[in-house]
Short mmCIF file of C-alpha atoms in Angstrom, two decimals:
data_model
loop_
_atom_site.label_atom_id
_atom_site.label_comp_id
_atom_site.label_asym_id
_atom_site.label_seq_id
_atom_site.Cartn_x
_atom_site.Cartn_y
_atom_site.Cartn_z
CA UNK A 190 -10.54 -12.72 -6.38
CA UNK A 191 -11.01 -10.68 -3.05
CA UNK A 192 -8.51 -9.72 -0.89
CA UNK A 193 -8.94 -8.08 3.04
CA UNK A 194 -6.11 -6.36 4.48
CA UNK A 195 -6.06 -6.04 7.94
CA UNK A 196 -4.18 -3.67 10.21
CA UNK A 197 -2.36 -5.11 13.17
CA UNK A 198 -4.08 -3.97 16.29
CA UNK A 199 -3.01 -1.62 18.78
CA UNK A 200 0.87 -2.18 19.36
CA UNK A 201 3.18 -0.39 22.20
CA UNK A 202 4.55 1.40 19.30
CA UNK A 203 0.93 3.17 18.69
CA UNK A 204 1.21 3.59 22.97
CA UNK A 205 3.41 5.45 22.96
CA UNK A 206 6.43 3.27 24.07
CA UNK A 207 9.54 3.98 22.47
CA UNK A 208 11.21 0.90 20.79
CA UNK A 209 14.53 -0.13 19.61
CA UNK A 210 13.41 -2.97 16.86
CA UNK A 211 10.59 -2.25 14.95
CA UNK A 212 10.25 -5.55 13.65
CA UNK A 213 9.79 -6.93 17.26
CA UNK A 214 7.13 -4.60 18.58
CA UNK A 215 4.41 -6.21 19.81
CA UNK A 216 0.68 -5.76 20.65
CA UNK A 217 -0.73 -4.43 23.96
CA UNK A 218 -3.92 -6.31 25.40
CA UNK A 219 -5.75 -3.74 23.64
CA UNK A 220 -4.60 -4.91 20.25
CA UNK A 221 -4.92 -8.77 21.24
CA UNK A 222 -8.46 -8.14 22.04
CA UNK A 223 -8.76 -6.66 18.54
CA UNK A 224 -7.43 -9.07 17.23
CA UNK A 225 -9.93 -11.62 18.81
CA UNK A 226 -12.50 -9.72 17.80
CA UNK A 227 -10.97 -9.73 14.11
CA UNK A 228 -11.13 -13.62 13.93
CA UNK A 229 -14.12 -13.85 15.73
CA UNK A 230 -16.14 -12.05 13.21
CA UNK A 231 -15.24 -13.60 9.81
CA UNK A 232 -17.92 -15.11 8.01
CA UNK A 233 -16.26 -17.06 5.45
CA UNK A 234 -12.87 -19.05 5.72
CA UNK A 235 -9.75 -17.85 3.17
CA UNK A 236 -8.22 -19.60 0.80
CA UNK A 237 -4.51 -18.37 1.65
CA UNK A 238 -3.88 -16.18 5.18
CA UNK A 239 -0.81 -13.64 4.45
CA UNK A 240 1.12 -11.91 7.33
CA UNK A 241 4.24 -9.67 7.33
CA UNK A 242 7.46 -10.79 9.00
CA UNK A 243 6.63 -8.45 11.95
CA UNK A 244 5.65 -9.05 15.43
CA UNK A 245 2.62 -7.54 15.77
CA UNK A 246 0.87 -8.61 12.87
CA UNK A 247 1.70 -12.33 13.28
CA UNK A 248 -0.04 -11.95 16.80
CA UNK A 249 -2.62 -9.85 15.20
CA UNK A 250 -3.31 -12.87 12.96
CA UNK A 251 -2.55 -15.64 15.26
CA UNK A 252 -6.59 -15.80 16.60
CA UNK A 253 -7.45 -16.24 12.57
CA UNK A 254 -4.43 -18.74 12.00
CA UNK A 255 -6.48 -20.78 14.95
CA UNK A 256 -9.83 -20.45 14.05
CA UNK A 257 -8.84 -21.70 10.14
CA UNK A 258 -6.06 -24.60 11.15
CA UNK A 259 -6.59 -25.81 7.76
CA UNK A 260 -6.16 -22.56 5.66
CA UNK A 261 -1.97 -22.23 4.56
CA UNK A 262 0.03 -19.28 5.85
CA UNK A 263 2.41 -17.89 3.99
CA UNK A 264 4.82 -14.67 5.30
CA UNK A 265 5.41 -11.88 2.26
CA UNK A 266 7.36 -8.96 2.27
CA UNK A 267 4.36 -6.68 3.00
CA UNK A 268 6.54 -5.15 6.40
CA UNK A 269 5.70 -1.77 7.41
CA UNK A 270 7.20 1.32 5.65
CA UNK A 271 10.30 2.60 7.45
CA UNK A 272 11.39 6.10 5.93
CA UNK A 273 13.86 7.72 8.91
CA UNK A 274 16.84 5.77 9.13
CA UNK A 275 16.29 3.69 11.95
CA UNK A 276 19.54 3.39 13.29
CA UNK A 277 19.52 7.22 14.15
CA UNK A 278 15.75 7.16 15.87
CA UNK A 279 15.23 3.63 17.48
CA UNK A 280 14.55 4.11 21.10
CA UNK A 281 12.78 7.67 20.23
CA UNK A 282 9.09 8.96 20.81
CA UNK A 283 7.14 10.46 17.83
CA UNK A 284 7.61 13.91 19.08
CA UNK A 285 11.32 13.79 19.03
CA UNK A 286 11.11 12.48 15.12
CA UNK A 287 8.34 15.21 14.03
CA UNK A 288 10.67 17.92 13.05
CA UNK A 289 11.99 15.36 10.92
CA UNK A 290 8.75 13.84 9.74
CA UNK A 291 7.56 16.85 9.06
CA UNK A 292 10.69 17.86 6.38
CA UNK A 293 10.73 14.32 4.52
CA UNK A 294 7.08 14.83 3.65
CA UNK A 295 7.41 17.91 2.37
CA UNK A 296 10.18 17.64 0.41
CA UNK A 297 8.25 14.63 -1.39
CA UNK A 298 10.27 13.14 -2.99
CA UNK A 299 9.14 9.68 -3.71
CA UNK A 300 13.50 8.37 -4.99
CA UNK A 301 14.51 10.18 -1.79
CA UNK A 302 15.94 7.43 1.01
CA UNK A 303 17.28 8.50 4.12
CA UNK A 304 20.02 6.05 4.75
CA UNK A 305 20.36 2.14 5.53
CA UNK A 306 17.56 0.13 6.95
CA UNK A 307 15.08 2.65 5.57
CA UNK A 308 13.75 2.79 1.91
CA UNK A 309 11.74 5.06 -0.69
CA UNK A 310 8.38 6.27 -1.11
CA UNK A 311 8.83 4.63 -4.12
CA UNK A 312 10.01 1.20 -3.36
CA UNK A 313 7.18 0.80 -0.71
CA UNK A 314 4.87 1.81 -3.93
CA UNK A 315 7.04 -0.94 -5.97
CA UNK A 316 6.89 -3.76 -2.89
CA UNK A 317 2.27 -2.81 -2.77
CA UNK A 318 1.78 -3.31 -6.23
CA UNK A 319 4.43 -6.74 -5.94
CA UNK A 320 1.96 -7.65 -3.48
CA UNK A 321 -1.57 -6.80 -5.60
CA UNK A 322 -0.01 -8.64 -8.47
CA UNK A 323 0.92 -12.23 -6.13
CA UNK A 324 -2.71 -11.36 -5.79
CA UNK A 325 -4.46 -10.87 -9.06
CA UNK A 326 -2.71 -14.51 -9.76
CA UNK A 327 -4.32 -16.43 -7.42
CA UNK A 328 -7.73 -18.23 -8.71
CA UNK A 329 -10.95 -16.12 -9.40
CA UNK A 330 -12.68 -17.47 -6.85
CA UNK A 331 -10.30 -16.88 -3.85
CA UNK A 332 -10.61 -15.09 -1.03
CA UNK A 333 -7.52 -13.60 1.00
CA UNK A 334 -6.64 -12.18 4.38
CA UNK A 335 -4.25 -10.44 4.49
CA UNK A 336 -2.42 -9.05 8.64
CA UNK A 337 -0.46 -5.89 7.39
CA UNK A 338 0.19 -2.27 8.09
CA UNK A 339 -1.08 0.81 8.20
CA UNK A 340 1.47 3.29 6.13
CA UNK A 341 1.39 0.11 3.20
CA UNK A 342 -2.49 -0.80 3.35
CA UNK A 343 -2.50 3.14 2.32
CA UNK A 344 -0.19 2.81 -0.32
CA UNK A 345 -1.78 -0.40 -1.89
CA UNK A 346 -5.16 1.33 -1.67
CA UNK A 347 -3.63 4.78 -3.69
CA UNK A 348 -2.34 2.34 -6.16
CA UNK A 349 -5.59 1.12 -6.58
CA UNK A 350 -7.55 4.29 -6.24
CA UNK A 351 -5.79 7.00 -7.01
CA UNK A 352 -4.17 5.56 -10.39
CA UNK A 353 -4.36 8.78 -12.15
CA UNK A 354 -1.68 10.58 -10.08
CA UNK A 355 1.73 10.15 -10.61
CA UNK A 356 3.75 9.34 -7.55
CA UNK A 357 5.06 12.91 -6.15
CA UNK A 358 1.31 13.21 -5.97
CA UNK A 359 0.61 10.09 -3.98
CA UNK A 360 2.83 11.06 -1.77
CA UNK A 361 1.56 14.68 -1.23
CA UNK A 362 -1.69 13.05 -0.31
CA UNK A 363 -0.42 10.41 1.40
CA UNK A 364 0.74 11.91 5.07
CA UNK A 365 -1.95 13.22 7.52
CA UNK A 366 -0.31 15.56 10.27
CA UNK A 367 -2.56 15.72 13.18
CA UNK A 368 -4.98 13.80 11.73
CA UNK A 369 -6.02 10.51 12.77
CA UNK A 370 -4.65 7.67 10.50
CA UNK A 371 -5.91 6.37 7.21
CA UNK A 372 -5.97 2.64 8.39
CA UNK A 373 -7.05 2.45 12.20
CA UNK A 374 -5.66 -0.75 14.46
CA UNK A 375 -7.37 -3.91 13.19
CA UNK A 376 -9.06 -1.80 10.34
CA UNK A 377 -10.12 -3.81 7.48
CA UNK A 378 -9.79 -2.88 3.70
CA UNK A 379 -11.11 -5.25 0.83
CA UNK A 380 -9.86 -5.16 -2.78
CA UNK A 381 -11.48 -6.93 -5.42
CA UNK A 382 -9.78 -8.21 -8.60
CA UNK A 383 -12.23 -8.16 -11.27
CA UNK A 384 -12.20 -7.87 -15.27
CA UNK A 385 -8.48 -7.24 -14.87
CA UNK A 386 -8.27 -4.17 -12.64
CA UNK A 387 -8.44 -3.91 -8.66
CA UNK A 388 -11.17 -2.22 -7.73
CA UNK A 389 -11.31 -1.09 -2.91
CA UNK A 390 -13.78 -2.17 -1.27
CA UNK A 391 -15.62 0.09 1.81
CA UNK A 392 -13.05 -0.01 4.99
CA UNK A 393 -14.61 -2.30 8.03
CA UNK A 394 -14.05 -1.59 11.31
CA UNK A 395 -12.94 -4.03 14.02
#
């Protein structure tokens, strides 16, 4: 089976606004147009569109949703990955929260949680390959899209190609200070289950 993940396009979040819900932020007109643009240039229809439970990436799906009325839609728990305790940084721009960014990836510690509402490096790792395996079960022949999230399209796609390091290592590699990010707004990443193994696909761009 084949499997797309898409980003959710460009969100007041990745503005620059500061936001007290993370699970409500939504996209600017930037990221609707990408979105258009996403469903606009499929050239096949899904068997099964997947979205997380968040804002953005329900809007970022929504033009797909319409262009494939027939195709089932089904929310999993592919949310982004939340690793600062949000009750102590809602509300709070990305400079305020790099001092802090900075110290929880290099500690890496993948069992290391910072208090409620957030969660391990690890459990994000656990909830991708929960995900990949929902996956792998569907029939050979399907084809999935699937609206997620930056921080976990990266994590599915270490699981998947970087299998040979252990998790400490993952998430050594995994953060890119001053770099741009790994997944771009309405970014596209394939996966294809074949012969029992995943195997990534070359990222599209919106």
């Amino acid at each position: 089976m084949r499997a797309i993940f898409i980003r959710h396009g460009q969100s007041t979040g990745n503005a620059g606004v500061p936001c007290d819900d993370l699970g409500a932020i939504e996209l600017t007109e930037l990221g609707q147009e990408q979105a258009r643009a996403v469903a606009a240039s499929w050239t096949q229809a899904p068997a099964l569109i997947v979205t997380s439970p968040y804002t953005r990436t329900r809007q970022t799906a929504a033009p797909t949703i319409a262009r494939f009325p027939g195709v089932p839609v089904e929310v999993w728990p592919i949310e982004e990955f939340t690793y600062l305790q949000p009750g102590r940084w809602n509300g709070t721009r990305s400079a305020e929260r790099m001092p802090h960014l900075e110290r929880y990836w290099s500690a890496a510690d993948p069992d290391y949680c910072d208090g409620e509402g957030a969660e391990s490096f690890a459990t994000l790792l656990r909830r991708c390959e929960a995900a990949l395996a929902r996956l792998a079960a569907m029939p050979a022949a399907s084809l999935v899209y699937v609206f997620g999230h930056g921080q976990f399209i990266q994590a599915a796609r270490a699981i998947v190609a970087d299998a040979h390091l252990d998790e400490r290592a993952k998430m050594r590699a995994f953060w890119r200070k001053g770099e741009p990010p790994a997944i771009s707004n309405a970014q596209r990443v394939g996966f294809h289950w074949q012969d029992g193994r995943w195997e990534c696909a070359p990222a599209i761009a919106a």
